[in-house]
Short mmCIF file of C-alpha atoms in Angstrom, two decimals:
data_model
loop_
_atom_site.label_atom_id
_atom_site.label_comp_id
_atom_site.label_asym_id
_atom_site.label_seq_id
_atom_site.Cartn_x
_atom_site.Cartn_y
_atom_site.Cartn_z
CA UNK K 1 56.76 131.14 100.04
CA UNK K 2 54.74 127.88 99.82
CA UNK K 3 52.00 128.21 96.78
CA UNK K 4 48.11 128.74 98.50
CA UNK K 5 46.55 125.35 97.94
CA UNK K 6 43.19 126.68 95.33
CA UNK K 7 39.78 125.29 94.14
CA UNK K 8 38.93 127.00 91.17
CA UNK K 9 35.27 127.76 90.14
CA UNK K 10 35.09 127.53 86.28
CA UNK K 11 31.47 127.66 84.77
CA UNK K 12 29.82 124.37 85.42
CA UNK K 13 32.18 122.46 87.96
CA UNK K 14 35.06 123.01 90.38
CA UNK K 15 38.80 122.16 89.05
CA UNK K 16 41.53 121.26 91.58
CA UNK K 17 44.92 122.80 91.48
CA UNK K 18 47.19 120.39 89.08
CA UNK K 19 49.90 120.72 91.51
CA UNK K 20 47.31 120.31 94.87
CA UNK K 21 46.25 116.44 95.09
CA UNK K 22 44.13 117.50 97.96
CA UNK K 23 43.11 115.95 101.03
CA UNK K 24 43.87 111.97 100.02
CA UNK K 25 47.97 112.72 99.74
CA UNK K 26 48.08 115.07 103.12
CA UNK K 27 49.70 112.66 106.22
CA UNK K 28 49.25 114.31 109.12
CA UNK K 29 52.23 115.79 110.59
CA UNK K 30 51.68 117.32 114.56
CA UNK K 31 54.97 119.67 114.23
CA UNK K 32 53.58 120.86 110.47
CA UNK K 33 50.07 121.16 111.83
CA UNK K 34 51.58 123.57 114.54
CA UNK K 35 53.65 125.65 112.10
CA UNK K 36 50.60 126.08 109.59
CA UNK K 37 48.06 127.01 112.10
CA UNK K 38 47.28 130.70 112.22
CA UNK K 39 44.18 132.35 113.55
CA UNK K 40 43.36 135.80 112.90
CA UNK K 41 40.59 138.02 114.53
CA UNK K 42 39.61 140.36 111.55
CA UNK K 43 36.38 141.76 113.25
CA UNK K 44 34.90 141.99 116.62
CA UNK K 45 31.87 144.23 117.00
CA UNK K 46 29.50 143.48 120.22
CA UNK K 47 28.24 140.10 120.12
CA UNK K 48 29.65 139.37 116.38
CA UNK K 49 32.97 137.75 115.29
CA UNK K 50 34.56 136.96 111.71
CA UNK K 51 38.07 135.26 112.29
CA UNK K 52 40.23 133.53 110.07
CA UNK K 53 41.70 130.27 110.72
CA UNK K 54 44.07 129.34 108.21
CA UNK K 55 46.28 126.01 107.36
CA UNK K 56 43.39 123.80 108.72
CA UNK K 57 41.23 120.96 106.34
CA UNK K 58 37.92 120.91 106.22
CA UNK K 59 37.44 118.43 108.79
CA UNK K 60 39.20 120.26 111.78
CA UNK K 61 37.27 123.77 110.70
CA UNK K 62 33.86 122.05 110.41
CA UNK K 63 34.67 120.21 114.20
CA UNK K 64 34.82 123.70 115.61
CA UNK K 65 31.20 125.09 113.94
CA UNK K 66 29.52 122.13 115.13
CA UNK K 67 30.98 122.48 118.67
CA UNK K 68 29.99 126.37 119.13
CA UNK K 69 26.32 125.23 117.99
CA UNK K 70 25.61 122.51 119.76
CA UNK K 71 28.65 121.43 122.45
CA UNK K 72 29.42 124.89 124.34
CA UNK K 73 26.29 125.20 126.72
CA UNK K 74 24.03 127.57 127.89
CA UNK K 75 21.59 127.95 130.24
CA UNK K 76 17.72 128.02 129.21
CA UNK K 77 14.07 127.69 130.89
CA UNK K 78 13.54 123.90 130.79
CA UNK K 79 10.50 123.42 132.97
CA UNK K 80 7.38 125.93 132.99
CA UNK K 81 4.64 125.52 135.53
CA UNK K 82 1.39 126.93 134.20
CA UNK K 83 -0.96 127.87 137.42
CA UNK K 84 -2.66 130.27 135.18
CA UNK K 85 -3.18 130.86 131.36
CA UNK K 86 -6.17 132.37 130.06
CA UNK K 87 -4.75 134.41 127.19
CA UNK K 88 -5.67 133.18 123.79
CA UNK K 89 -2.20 131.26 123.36
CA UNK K 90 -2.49 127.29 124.26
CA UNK K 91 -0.36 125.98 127.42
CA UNK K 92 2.05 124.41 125.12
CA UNK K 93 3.02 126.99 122.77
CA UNK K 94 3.33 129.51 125.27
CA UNK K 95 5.71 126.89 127.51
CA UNK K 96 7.77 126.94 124.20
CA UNK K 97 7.82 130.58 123.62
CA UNK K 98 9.40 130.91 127.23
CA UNK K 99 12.23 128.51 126.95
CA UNK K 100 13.40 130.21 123.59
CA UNK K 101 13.79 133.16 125.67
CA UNK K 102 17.65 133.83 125.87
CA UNK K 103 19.25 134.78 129.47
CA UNK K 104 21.82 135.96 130.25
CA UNK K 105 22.78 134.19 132.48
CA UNK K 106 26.87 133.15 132.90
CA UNK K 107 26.63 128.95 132.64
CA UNK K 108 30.10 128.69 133.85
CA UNK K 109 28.67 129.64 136.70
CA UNK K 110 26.20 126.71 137.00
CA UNK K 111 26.90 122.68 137.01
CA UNK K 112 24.32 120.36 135.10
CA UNK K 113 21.41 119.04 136.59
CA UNK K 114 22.06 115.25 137.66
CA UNK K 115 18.67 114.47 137.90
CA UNK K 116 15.86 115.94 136.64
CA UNK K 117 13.65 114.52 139.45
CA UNK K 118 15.65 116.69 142.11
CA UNK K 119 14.32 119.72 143.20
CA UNK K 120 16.39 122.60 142.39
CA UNK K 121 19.48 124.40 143.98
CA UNK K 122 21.02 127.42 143.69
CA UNK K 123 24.07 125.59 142.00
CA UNK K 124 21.63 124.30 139.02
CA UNK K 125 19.02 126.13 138.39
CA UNK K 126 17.50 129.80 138.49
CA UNK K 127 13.70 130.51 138.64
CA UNK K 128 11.70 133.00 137.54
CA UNK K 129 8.57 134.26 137.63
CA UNK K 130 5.88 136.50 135.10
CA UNK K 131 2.19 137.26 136.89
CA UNK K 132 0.51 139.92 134.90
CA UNK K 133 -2.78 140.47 134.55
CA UNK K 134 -4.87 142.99 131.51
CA UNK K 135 -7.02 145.52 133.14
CA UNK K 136 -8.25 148.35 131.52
CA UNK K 137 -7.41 152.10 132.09
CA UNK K 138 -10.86 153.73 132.10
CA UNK K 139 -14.23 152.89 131.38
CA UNK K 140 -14.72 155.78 128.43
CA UNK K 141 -13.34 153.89 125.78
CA UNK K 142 -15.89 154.91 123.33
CA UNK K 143 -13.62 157.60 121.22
CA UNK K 144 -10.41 155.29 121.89
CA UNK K 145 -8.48 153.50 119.90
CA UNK K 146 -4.72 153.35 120.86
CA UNK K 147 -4.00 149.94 122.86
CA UNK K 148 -1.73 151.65 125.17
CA UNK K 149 -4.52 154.57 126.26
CA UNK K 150 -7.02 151.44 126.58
CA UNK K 151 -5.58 148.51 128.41
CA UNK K 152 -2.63 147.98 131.16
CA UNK K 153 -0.58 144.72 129.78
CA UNK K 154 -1.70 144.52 126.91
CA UNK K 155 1.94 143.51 125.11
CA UNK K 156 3.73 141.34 127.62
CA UNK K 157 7.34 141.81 127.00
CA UNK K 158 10.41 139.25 128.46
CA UNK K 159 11.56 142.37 130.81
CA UNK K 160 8.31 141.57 132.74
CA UNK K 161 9.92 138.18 133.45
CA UNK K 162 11.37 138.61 137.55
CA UNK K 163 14.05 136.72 138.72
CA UNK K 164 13.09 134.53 142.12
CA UNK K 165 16.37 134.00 143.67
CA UNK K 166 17.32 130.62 145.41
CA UNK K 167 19.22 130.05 148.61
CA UNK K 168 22.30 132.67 148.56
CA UNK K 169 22.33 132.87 144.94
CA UNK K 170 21.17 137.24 145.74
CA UNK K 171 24.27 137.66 147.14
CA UNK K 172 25.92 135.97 144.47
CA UNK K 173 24.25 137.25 141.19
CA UNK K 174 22.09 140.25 140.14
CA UNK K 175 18.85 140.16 138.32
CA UNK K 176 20.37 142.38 134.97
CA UNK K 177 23.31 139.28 135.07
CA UNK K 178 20.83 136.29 134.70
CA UNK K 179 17.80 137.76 133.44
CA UNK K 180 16.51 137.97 129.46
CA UNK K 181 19.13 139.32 127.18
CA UNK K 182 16.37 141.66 125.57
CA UNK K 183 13.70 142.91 127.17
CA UNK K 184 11.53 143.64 124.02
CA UNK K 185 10.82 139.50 123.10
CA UNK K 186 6.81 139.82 122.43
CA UNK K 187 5.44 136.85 124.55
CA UNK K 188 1.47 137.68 123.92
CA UNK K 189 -0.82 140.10 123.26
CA UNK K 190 -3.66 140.40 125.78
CA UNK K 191 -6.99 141.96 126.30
CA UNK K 192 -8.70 142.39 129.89
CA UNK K 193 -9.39 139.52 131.89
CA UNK K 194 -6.57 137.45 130.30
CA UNK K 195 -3.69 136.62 132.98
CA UNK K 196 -0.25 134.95 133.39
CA UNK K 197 0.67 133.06 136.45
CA UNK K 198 3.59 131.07 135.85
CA UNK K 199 6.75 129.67 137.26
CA UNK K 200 9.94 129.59 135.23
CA UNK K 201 13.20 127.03 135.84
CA UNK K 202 16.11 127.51 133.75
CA UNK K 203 18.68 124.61 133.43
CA UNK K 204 22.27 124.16 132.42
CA UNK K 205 22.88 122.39 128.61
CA UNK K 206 24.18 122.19 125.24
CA UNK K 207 22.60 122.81 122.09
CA UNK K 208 22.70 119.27 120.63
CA UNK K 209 19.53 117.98 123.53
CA UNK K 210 17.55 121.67 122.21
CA UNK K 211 18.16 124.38 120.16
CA UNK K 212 17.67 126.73 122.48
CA UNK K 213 20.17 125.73 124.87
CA UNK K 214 23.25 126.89 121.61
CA UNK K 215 24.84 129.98 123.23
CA UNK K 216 25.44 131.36 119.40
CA UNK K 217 22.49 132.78 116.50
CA UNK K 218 24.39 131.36 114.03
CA UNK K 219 28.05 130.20 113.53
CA UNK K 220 29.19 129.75 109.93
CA UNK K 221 32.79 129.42 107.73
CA UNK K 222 33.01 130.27 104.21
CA UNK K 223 36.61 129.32 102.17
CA UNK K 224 38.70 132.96 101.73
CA UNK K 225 38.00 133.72 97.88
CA UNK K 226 40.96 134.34 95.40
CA UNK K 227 40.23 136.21 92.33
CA UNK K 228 42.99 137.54 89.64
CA UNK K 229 42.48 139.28 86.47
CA UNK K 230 44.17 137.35 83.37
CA UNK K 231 44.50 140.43 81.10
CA UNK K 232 43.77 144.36 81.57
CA UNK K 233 39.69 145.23 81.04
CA UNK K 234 38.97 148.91 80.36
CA UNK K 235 35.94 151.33 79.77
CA UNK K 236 32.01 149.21 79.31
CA UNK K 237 33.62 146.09 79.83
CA UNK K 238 35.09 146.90 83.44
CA UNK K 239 32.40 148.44 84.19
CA UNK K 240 30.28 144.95 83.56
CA UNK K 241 33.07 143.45 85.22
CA UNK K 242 32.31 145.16 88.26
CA UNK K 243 28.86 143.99 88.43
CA UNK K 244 29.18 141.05 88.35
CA UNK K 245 31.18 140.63 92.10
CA UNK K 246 30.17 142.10 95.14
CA UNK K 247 30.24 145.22 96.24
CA UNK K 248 33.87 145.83 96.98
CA UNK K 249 35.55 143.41 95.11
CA UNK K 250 36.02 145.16 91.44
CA UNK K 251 36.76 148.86 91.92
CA UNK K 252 37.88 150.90 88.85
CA UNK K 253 40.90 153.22 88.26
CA UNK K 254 41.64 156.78 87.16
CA UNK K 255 42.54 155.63 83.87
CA UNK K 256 39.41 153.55 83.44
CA UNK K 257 40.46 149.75 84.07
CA UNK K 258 39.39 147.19 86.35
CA UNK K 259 41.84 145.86 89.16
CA UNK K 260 40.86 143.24 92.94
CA UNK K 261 40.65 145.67 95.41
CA UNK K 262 39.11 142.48 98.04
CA UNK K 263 38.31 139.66 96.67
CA UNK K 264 37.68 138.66 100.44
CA UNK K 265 34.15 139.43 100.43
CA UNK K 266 33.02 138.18 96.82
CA UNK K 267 29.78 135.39 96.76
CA UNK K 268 31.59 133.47 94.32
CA UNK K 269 28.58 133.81 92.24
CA UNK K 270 30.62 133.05 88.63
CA UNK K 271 28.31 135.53 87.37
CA UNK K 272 31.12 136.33 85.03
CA UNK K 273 30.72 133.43 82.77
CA UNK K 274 26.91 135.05 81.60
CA UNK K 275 29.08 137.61 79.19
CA UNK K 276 31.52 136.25 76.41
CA UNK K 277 33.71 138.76 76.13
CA UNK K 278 35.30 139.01 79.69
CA UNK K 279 34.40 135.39 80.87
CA UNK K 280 37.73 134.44 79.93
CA UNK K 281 39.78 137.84 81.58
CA UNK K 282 39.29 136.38 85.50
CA UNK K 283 40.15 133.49 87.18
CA UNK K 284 38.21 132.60 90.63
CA UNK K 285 38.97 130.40 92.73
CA UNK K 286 38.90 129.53 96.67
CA UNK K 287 42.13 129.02 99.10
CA UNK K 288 40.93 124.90 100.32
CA UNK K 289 43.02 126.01 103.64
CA UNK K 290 41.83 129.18 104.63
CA UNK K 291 38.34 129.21 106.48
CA UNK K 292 36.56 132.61 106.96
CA UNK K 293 34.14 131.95 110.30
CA UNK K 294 32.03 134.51 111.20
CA UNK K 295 29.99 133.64 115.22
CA UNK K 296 26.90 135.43 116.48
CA UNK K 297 26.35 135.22 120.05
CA UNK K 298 23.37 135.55 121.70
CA UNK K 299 24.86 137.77 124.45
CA UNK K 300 25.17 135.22 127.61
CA UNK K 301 29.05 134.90 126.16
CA UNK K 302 31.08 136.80 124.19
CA UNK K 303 32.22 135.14 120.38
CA UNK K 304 35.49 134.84 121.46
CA UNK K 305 34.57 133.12 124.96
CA UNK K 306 32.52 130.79 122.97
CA UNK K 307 35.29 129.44 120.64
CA UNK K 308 37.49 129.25 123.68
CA UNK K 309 35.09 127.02 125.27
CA UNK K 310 34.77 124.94 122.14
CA UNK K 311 38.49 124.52 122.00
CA UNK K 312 38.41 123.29 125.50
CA UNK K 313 35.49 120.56 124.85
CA UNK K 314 37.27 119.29 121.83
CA UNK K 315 40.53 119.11 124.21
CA UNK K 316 38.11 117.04 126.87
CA UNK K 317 37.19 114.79 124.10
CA UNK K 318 40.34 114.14 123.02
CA UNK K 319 42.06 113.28 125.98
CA UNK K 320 38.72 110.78 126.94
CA UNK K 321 39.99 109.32 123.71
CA UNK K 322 43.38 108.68 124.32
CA UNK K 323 42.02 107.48 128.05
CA UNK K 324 40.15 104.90 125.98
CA UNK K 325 42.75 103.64 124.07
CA UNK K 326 45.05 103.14 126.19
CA UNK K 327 42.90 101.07 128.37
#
């Protein structure tokens, strides 16, 4: 069994394996590359993913991050036609509080808008609408003071949003499938007389024109930790041990030592190195080949859609590549 290739985290720096020269002495092989790569779905809950891809550098794990953020698109309101505002929030802001709005909205299902002069189609775009208007209840509002016993629209929420189908695109779609993801997104707060009369377009793209065009919250790797004990610890000190990894990481036994139980989910903190007497009883260190990613979605795709589609733009860029040199 080939030896994990290991950064190791010593007090003030970070010391390479003296067998592991690193990334400078790895040629790249295509048959080894094939034989080392291993991914492994550790957790899938909802719209959250942690994976593992392991025999990968640095390079080819940070490729796929940056294409789930900002490569794999989405669809998002682009253009917002204001025919009436006159709630306390400017034209501007309020135009940018509507296209952060997530949908739902399947963008496979959508091309890109060639030009964004034409007017829109039910292949490109889907509009919406909000028109609300605060009124209030009753008249005795003397002894009142709850909002909601008060005024009518007083919160306007993103389920108030409507969906204005184009051409066939009723028969094609529902409003639940394109719609907000949440419909709890606090847009304004309103008292009477202030109304909302607007127009909505949403547009396919990728998050690398607009933030709010990434399909994912957040899409992160971390290297897998490695953490062994040099000698046994027992009683105070494996208690202090403990404390100073994560939750999880240190357990103690029946007969009062300390012993890894998952070093998987340790910070890497080197706390350890505060206290004398056990600083030199571990050894940390990080596996430079093993990448822990963890992807939020949003909820328009799943996690494991978005990676797929990642995979497939990276393929698309590659082979535009190879067209290139080879002309």
């Amino acid at each position: 069994m080939a030896t994990k290739p290991l950064l190791y985290l010593e007090e003030y720096k970070l010391k390479q394996d003296a067998n592991d020269y690193g990334l400078a002495d790895e040629l790249w092989d295509f048959e080894r590359f094939k034989q080392q790569l291993q991914i492994v779905v550790v957790r899938y809950e909802e719209d959250e993913l942690e994976f593992d891809m392991i025999g990968v550098n640095c390079a080819v794990a940070n490729v796929f991050r940056r294409l789930m953020l900002s490569e794999v698109p989405s669809m998002a309101i682009e253009k917002v036609h204001i025919y009436n505002n006159t709630s306390i929030i400017q034209d501007e802001v309020l135009a940018h509080r509507l296209g952060l709005i997530p949908l739902r909205a399947d963008p496979r299902m959508f091309e890109y808008k060639a030009n964004e002069t034409d007017p829109p189609t039910a292949q490109d775009t889907l509009e919406f609408e909000l028109k609300v208007k605060c009124t209030r209840k009753t008249k005795e509002v003397t002894e009142m003071t709850n909002n909601d016993n008060m005024y009518k629209n007083h919160s306007i929420y993103s389920g108030q949003i409507k969906w204005v189908p184009i051409g066939n695109q009723s028969s094609v779609y529902t409003e639940a499938a394109v719609g907000p993801i949440d419909d709890d997104i606090l847009i304004s707060k309103m008292r009477p007389g202030h109304e909302f009369d607007i127009k909505l377009f949403a547009v396919k793209g990728v998050g690398k024109d607009h933030a709010k065009f990434s399909p994912v919250a957040t899409v992160s790797y971390r290297l897998l930790p490695d953490i062994k004990l040099n000698r046994p610890i027992m009683g105070n000190d494996a208690r202090l041990l403990q404390k100073c990894f994560s939750p999880g990481v240190i357990e103690i036994a029946k007969d009062d030592h300390a012993y890894v139980k998952d070093a998987r989910y340790d910070s890497c903190s080197r706390n350890v190195y505060r206290y004398p007497q056990i600083a030199d009883a571990v050894t940390i260190a990080r596996v430079r080949n093993h990448f822990i990613f963890s992807v939020e979605s949003l909820g328009a795709l799943k996690p494991d859609v978005i990676f797929v589609e990642a995979v497939k733009v990276l393929k698309k860029k590659c082979q535009k590549f190879l067209k290139e040199i080879k002309a």
